[in-house]
Coordinates of C-alpha atoms and ligand atoms in Angstrom, one line a residue:
M82 CA 272.5 -7.6 71.4
S83 CA 270.1 -4.7 72.3
E84 CA 271.3 -1.3 73.2
L85 CA 269.2 1.5 74.3
L86 CA 269.9 5.2 75.3
F87 CA 267.4 7.2 77.2
G88 CA 267.5 10.9 77.6
N89 CA 265.7 14.1 78.4
C90 CA 264.9 12.7 81.7
S91 CA 265.7 13.2 85.4
L92 CA 267.0 10.2 87.4
A93 CA 266.6 9.2 91.1
D94 CA 267.7 6.4 93.2
V95 CA 269.2 6.1 96.6
D96 CA 272.9 5.3 97.5
A97 CA 274.2 2.7 100.0
S98 CA 274.2 5.3 102.6
G99 CA 270.6 6.2 102.1
A100 CA 271.1 9.5 100.5
L101 CA 269.0 10.5 97.5
R102 CA 270.8 10.6 94.1
F103 CA 268.9 12.9 92.0
I104 CA 270.2 14.1 88.4
A105 CA 268.1 16.8 86.8
D106 CA 269.4 16.1 83.3
G107 CA 270.4 12.4 83.0
L108 CA 271.0 9.7 80.5
V109 CA 270.6 5.9 80.8
H110 CA 272.4 3.5 78.6
V111 CA 271.1 0.0 78.6
R112 CA 272.6 -3.1 77.0
D113 CA 270.9 -6.6 77.1
D114 CA 268.6 -5.6 79.9
R115 CA 271.3 -4.4 82.2
I116 CA 272.3 -0.7 83.0
V117 CA 275.6 0.3 81.6
F118 CA 275.5 3.9 82.5
A119 CA 273.0 6.0 84.5
G120 CA 274.1 9.6 85.2
P121 CA 274.4 13.2 84.1
R122 CA 274.1 13.9 80.4
A123 CA 277.3 15.8 80.6
Q124 CA 279.2 12.5 81.5
G125 CA 277.6 10.6 78.5
Q126 CA 278.3 12.8 75.5
H127 CA 280.1 10.0 73.8
L128 CA 277.0 7.9 73.9
T129 CA 274.8 10.5 72.3
Q130 CA 277.1 10.6 69.4
R131 CA 276.9 6.9 68.9
L132 CA 273.3 6.0 69.8
E133 CA 269.9 7.4 68.9
L134 CA 268.4 9.1 72.0
L135 CA 265.1 7.8 73.1
D136 CA 263.3 11.1 74.3
M137 CA 261.7 10.6 77.8
E138 CA 260.0 14.0 77.5
S139 CA 261.2 15.4 80.9
M140 CA 260.0 12.3 82.8
L141 CA 261.7 11.1 86.0
V142 CA 263.3 7.6 85.7
T143 CA 263.5 5.5 88.8
P144 CA 264.4 1.9 89.4
G145 CA 261.4 -0.4 89.0
L146 CA 259.5 -0.5 92.5
I147 CA 259.6 -3.6 94.6
D148 CA 256.9 -4.8 96.8
C149 CA 258.7 -7.0 99.2
H150 CA 255.7 -8.3 101.2
T151 CA 252.3 -9.5 99.8
H152 CA 249.8 -12.2 100.2
L153 CA 248.8 -11.7 96.7
I154 CA 247.0 -15.0 95.9
Y155 CA 243.7 -15.5 97.7
A156 CA 239.9 -15.7 97.0
G157 CA 237.1 -13.9 98.7
D158 CA 236.9 -10.6 100.5
R159 CA 237.2 -10.0 104.2
L160 CA 234.9 -6.9 104.3
G161 CA 232.8 -9.1 106.5
D162 CA 235.3 -8.6 109.3
L163 CA 235.1 -4.8 108.9
L164 CA 231.2 -4.9 108.8
A165 CA 231.1 -7.0 111.8
Q166 CA 232.7 -4.3 113.8
R167 CA 231.2 -1.3 112.1
D168 CA 227.7 -2.3 110.9
P169 CA 226.8 -5.9 112.1
D170 CA 223.2 -5.5 111.0
D171 CA 224.1 -4.6 107.4
P172 CA 222.2 -7.1 105.2
S173 CA 225.1 -7.1 102.8
R174 CA 227.3 -8.6 105.5
D175 CA 226.7 -12.3 104.2
R176 CA 228.2 -11.5 100.9
F177 CA 231.7 -11.2 102.4
E178 CA 234.0 -13.5 104.4
S179 CA 234.5 -12.9 108.0
G180 CA 236.3 -14.7 110.6
G181 CA 240.1 -13.8 110.2
I182 CA 242.7 -15.6 108.4
L183 CA 240.8 -19.0 108.4
A184 CA 237.9 -17.5 106.5
T185 CA 240.2 -16.6 103.7
V186 CA 241.8 -20.1 103.9
N187 CA 238.4 -21.6 103.3
A188 CA 237.6 -19.3 100.5
T189 CA 241.0 -19.8 98.9
N190 CA 241.0 -23.7 99.3
Q191 CA 237.5 -23.8 97.7
A192 CA 238.5 -21.6 94.7
S193 CA 239.8 -23.2 91.5
R194 CA 243.5 -22.7 90.4
A195 CA 242.3 -20.7 87.4
S196 CA 240.1 -18.3 89.4
L197 CA 242.9 -17.8 92.0
A198 CA 245.3 -17.0 89.1
T199 CA 242.8 -14.6 87.5
L200 CA 242.3 -12.7 90.8
A201 CA 246.0 -12.5 91.3
R202 CA 246.6 -11.2 87.8
S203 CA 244.1 -8.4 88.3
R204 CA 246.1 -7.4 91.3
I205 CA 249.3 -7.6 89.5
D206 CA 247.8 -5.3 86.8
Q207 CA 247.4 -2.7 89.4
M208 CA 250.9 -3.1 90.7
A209 CA 252.3 -2.9 87.1
D210 CA 250.4 0.2 86.4
H211 CA 252.0 1.8 89.6
G212 CA 255.7 0.8 88.6
V213 CA 256.3 -2.4 90.5
T214 CA 258.7 -4.7 88.6
T215 CA 259.4 -7.3 91.4
V216 CA 256.8 -8.7 93.9
E217 CA 257.3 -11.1 96.7
V218 CA 254.2 -13.5 97.1
K219 CA 253.5 -15.6 100.2
S220 CA 251.6 -18.8 100.5
G221 CA 249.8 -19.1 103.9
Y222 CA 246.1 -19.4 102.7
G223 CA 246.3 -23.2 102.0
L224 CA 247.7 -24.5 105.4
S225 CA 248.1 -28.1 104.1
M226 CA 250.5 -29.9 101.7
E227 CA 248.2 -29.5 98.8
G228 CA 246.9 -26.1 99.6
E229 CA 250.3 -24.4 100.0
R230 CA 251.7 -26.3 97.0
R231 CA 248.8 -24.8 94.8
L232 CA 249.5 -21.4 96.0
L233 CA 253.3 -21.6 95.5
E234 CA 252.7 -23.1 92.0
I235 CA 250.3 -20.4 91.1
A236 CA 252.9 -17.8 92.4
R237 CA 255.6 -19.3 90.2
S238 CA 253.3 -19.5 87.0
L239 CA 252.6 -15.8 87.5
S240 CA 256.3 -14.8 87.3
G241 CA 256.9 -12.8 84.2
Y242 CA 253.2 -11.7 83.9
R243 CA 253.3 -7.9 83.1
G244 CA 257.1 -8.1 83.1
I245 CA 257.0 -8.6 87.0
E246 CA 259.3 -11.2 88.7
V247 CA 257.6 -13.0 91.6
I248 CA 259.7 -14.1 94.6
T249 CA 258.0 -16.8 96.7
S250 CA 257.7 -17.1 100.5
F251 CA 256.4 -20.2 102.3
L252 CA 254.1 -19.0 105.0
G253 CA 252.8 -22.4 106.3
A254 CA 253.1 -21.1 109.8
H255 CA 250.5 -18.3 109.2
A256 CA 247.4 -19.6 111.1
L257 CA 246.4 -22.8 112.8
P258 CA 244.0 -24.9 110.6
T259 CA 240.8 -26.0 112.2
A260 CA 241.9 -29.5 112.1
Y261 CA 244.8 -28.8 114.4
A262 CA 242.9 -26.5 116.8
S263 CA 244.7 -26.4 120.2
R264 CA 247.6 -28.5 118.8
P265 CA 249.9 -25.9 117.3
A266 CA 253.0 -28.0 117.9
D267 CA 251.7 -30.8 115.9
Y268 CA 250.8 -28.5 113.0
I269 CA 254.3 -27.1 113.2
A270 CA 255.8 -30.6 113.1
L271 CA 253.8 -31.2 110.0
L272 CA 255.1 -28.2 108.4
T273 CA 258.6 -28.9 109.6
K274 CA 258.8 -32.6 108.9
E275 CA 256.8 -32.7 105.6
V276 CA 255.3 -29.8 104.0
M277 CA 258.4 -27.3 104.1
P278 CA 261.0 -29.9 102.9
T279 CA 258.8 -31.3 100.2
L280 CA 258.0 -28.1 98.6
A281 CA 261.5 -26.8 98.9
A282 CA 262.6 -30.0 96.9
E283 CA 260.0 -29.0 94.4
G284 CA 261.7 -25.7 93.9
L285 CA 258.8 -23.7 95.1
I286 CA 260.2 -21.9 98.0
D287 CA 262.5 -18.9 97.8
M288 CA 262.2 -17.8 101.5
V289 CA 260.4 -19.0 104.5
D290 CA 258.1 -16.8 106.6
C291 CA 256.1 -17.1 109.8
F292 CA 253.7 -15.2 112.1
I293 CA 255.1 -14.8 115.5
D294 CA 252.6 -12.7 117.5
P295 CA 250.1 -13.0 120.4
E296 CA 247.5 -13.4 117.5
G297 CA 249.7 -16.0 115.5
F298 CA 252.4 -18.5 116.9
S299 CA 254.4 -18.3 119.9
A300 CA 258.2 -18.0 119.6
S301 CA 258.8 -21.4 121.2
I302 CA 256.3 -23.2 119.1
V303 CA 257.7 -21.9 115.9
T304 CA 261.3 -22.5 116.8
P305 CA 261.6 -26.0 115.0
Y306 CA 260.1 -24.6 111.9
L307 CA 262.8 -21.8 111.6
E308 CA 265.4 -24.5 112.5
R309 CA 264.3 -26.5 109.6
A310 CA 264.4 -23.6 107.2
S311 CA 267.9 -22.9 108.3
E312 CA 268.9 -26.6 107.7
L313 CA 267.5 -26.5 104.2
G314 CA 269.4 -23.4 103.6
L315 CA 266.3 -21.3 103.1
P316 CA 266.4 -17.5 103.9
I317 CA 264.1 -16.6 106.8
R318 CA 261.9 -13.6 107.3
A319 CA 259.0 -13.2 109.7
H320 CA 255.9 -11.3 110.6
V321 CA 256.7 -10.3 114.2
D322 CA 255.2 -8.5 117.0
Q323 CA 252.4 -6.8 115.0
F324 CA 249.5 -6.9 117.4
G325 CA 251.6 -7.3 120.6
A326 CA 255.1 -8.3 121.9
A327 CA 255.8 -12.0 121.4
G328 CA 259.6 -12.2 121.3
G329 CA 259.2 -12.6 117.5
G330 CA 262.0 -10.1 116.7
E331 CA 264.4 -11.7 119.0
L332 CA 263.7 -15.2 117.6
A333 CA 263.9 -14.2 113.9
L334 CA 267.0 -12.1 114.5
S335 CA 268.7 -15.2 116.3
F336 CA 268.1 -17.1 113.0
G337 CA 269.8 -14.2 110.9
A338 CA 266.5 -13.2 109.3
R339 CA 266.6 -11.3 106.1
S340 CA 263.6 -9.4 107.3
I341 CA 261.5 -8.6 110.3
D342 CA 258.1 -7.3 109.2
H343 CA 255.3 -5.3 110.9
I344 CA 257.4 -4.8 114.3
E345 CA 254.9 -2.4 115.7
H346 CA 255.7 -3.9 119.1
L347 CA 259.5 -4.8 118.7
S348 CA 261.3 -4.9 122.0
S349 CA 264.3 -2.6 122.6
A350 CA 266.6 -5.6 123.1
A351 CA 265.6 -6.9 119.5
L352 CA 266.3 -3.5 118.2
A353 CA 269.8 -3.4 119.8
T354 CA 270.4 -7.0 118.2
A355 CA 269.4 -5.8 114.7
R356 CA 272.1 -3.3 114.7
G357 CA 274.7 -4.5 112.1
S358 CA 272.9 -7.7 111.4
G359 CA 271.9 -6.9 108.0
T360 CA 268.3 -7.6 108.8
V361 CA 265.8 -5.2 107.1
A362 CA 262.9 -3.9 109.0
V363 CA 259.8 -4.1 106.6
L364 CA 257.0 -1.5 107.5
L365 CA 253.6 -2.2 106.6
P366 CA 251.6 1.0 107.5
F367 CA 248.4 0.3 105.5
A368 CA 247.9 -2.7 107.7
Y369 CA 248.5 -0.5 110.7
L370 CA 246.0 1.9 109.3
H371 CA 243.3 -0.7 108.2
K372 CA 243.5 -2.4 111.8
S373 CA 243.3 1.0 113.5
L374 CA 246.6 0.0 115.5
T375 CA 248.0 2.6 117.9
S376 CA 251.5 1.7 118.4
I377 CA 253.9 2.4 115.5
P378 CA 257.2 0.7 115.0
P379 CA 260.3 2.2 116.6
I380 CA 261.4 4.4 113.8
M381 CA 263.9 6.5 115.8
G382 CA 265.4 3.2 117.3
L383 CA 265.6 1.8 113.9
R384 CA 267.4 4.8 112.6
D385 CA 269.6 5.0 115.7
N386 CA 270.7 1.5 115.1
Q387 CA 271.1 1.9 111.4
V388 CA 268.6 -0.8 110.5
P389 CA 267.5 -0.5 106.9
M390 CA 263.8 0.1 106.5
A391 CA 261.8 -1.1 103.6
V392 CA 258.1 -0.4 103.0
A393 CA 255.7 -2.8 101.4
T394 CA 251.9 -3.1 100.8
D395 CA 251.2 -6.4 102.8
L396 CA 248.4 -6.7 100.1
N397 CA 246.0 -9.2 101.8
P398 CA 242.1 -9.3 102.2
G399 CA 242.0 -9.0 105.9
T400 CA 244.5 -6.4 107.2
S401 CA 245.7 -4.5 104.1
P402 CA 243.4 -4.5 101.1
T403 CA 245.5 -2.5 98.6
A404 CA 247.8 -3.1 95.9
S405 CA 249.3 0.5 96.0
L406 CA 252.8 0.6 97.0
L407 CA 252.9 4.3 96.5
L408 CA 250.2 4.7 99.1
A409 CA 252.1 2.4 101.6
A410 CA 255.1 4.7 101.1
Y411 CA 253.0 7.7 101.7
L412 CA 251.6 6.3 104.7
S413 CA 255.2 5.4 106.0
V414 CA 255.8 9.2 105.7
T415 CA 252.5 10.4 107.2
L416 CA 251.8 7.8 109.9
Y417 CA 255.3 6.5 110.9
G418 CA 257.2 9.6 110.3
L419 CA 259.7 8.3 107.6
R420 CA 261.6 10.9 105.8
P421 CA 260.5 10.9 102.0
V422 CA 264.0 9.7 101.1
E423 CA 263.6 6.7 103.5
A424 CA 260.2 6.0 102.0
F425 CA 261.6 6.1 98.5
A426 CA 264.5 3.9 99.5
G427 CA 262.0 1.6 101.3
I428 CA 260.2 0.7 97.9
T429 CA 263.5 0.4 95.9
R430 CA 267.0 -0.2 97.2
R431 CA 265.9 -1.3 100.8
A432 CA 263.1 -3.6 99.4
A433 CA 265.7 -5.4 97.3
E434 CA 267.8 -5.9 100.3
A435 CA 264.9 -7.4 102.2
L436 CA 264.6 -10.0 99.5
G437 CA 268.3 -10.6 99.1
L438 CA 268.4 -9.3 95.6
S439 CA 271.6 -7.3 94.8
D440 CA 270.8 -6.8 91.1
R441 CA 267.9 -4.1 91.3
G442 CA 266.4 -1.4 93.2
R443 CA 269.0 1.1 92.1
L444 CA 270.5 2.6 89.1
D445 CA 274.1 1.3 89.3
P446 CA 275.9 -0.2 86.3
G447 CA 275.2 -4.0 86.1
C448 CA 271.8 -3.8 87.7
R449 CA 268.7 -5.0 85.9
A450 CA 267.3 -2.4 83.6
D451 CA 263.7 -2.7 85.0
L452 CA 263.2 0.9 84.9
V453 CA 260.1 3.0 85.0
A454 CA 259.4 6.6 84.1
W455 CA 257.0 8.9 85.9
E456 CA 255.4 12.2 85.0
V457 CA 256.7 14.0 88.0
G458 CA 259.8 16.2 88.5
H459 CA 261.0 14.7 91.6
P460 CA 260.7 11.3 93.6
Y461 CA 259.2 12.8 96.7
E462 CA 256.3 13.6 94.7
L463 CA 255.7 9.9 94.5
V464 CA 255.9 9.2 98.1
A465 CA 254.7 12.4 99.9
S466 CA 251.4 12.9 98.0
V467 CA 248.6 10.7 96.9
F468 CA 247.7 11.0 93.3
D469 CA 246.9 8.1 90.9
R470 CA 250.5 7.9 89.3
R471 CA 250.9 5.8 86.2
A472 CA 254.3 4.4 85.6
H473 CA 255.7 3.9 82.1
R474 CA 257.8 0.8 81.9
L475 CA 261.0 1.0 79.9
G476 CA 262.3 -1.9 77.8
Ligands
NIG290 O1 250.4 -9.7 107.3 N1 249.6 -10.9 110.2 C1 249.5 -11.8 109.6 N2 249.2 -12.0 108.2 C2 248.6 -10.9 107.5 C3 247.1 -10.9 107.6 C4 246.6 -11.9 106.7 C5 245.2 -11.8 106.8 O2 244.6 -11.3 107.8 O3 244.5 -12.5 106.0 C6 249.3 -9.6 107.6 O4 248.8 -8.6 108.1
FE291 FE1 251.7 -9.9 105.9

């Protein structure tokens, strides 16, 4: 049995109602990697008599951060897409992939398993340095049985690296592979009848994701895919209505989605349906910034309808080349108008909810002790300014 007591620290997390819980002089008692007590020093005096105090030197202790939406495993670099727009004559342009998601699919399918894992580990290194302890990782750059299986297997193999747990999402319905050009229903049938059930039976899929958007799949085409996920008992989440309204929010909500992600063009009907559904809105403001989008998600409507909001990086080479969850949180405040407390909740408690994880993202007794400490005095310094914050992992 291992027992630890951290003190001389402040503590911060968010309660179920979304209010900040900040304790200026706190203690955290951990036993066997679970939180036993996290609260004011005054309420834990009995612990200080029994256990040696680990001095946190006035740092702020928070739950480990949770990046609940990433496309972490890929090869190549899509700076070519940006150069094509900004400087098409730049002679360096050929060094980079361009041509949207399919360009990354090609680069990824050509890369070896070992090189994909190495690239992914370097991205996880950055996340770990910035306080992430749980990351969701999508497939979606394979677009075939073998390609998708390989990405999900790599994702599974990465779980535990730097002490970060990986949760997988099967994103076969990300883009239409060239071999199925103009036959989206046939591709969805392949995913629905063969790829999804096979990879689910192999234990590779924690959740099922899809891209419902004018630039992705239509709601009607993707419906059988979501039906199959439901039949298989797999939780659903979806990229919806990012570049335009596609009825993605409505469809995902009709399947009881765990999360609806992006939602720059979510309809007001979907917003009303989301109320009380338990579905989390996952905001990805770095993608909004990188793609120079102009319509922000309906933040006021989400608040009015009490839809929980999570914030994630969307780490991917095309629309969101960043591993910085704190930067995403900052952008949710500056671009989307989130309150700092909402942004902090969005990368902790609400992100856990988006992944269906009830054992983390907060400092309650019984939760995993995947704690991180920061050299700041208050959590808003983490989400409302941009400095290169290094997190210290406890335990
Ligand atoms: O979440 N929207 C679709 N998928 C990704 C982009 C992936 C890519 O462009 O490679 C996203 O933004
Ligand atoms: Fe995404």
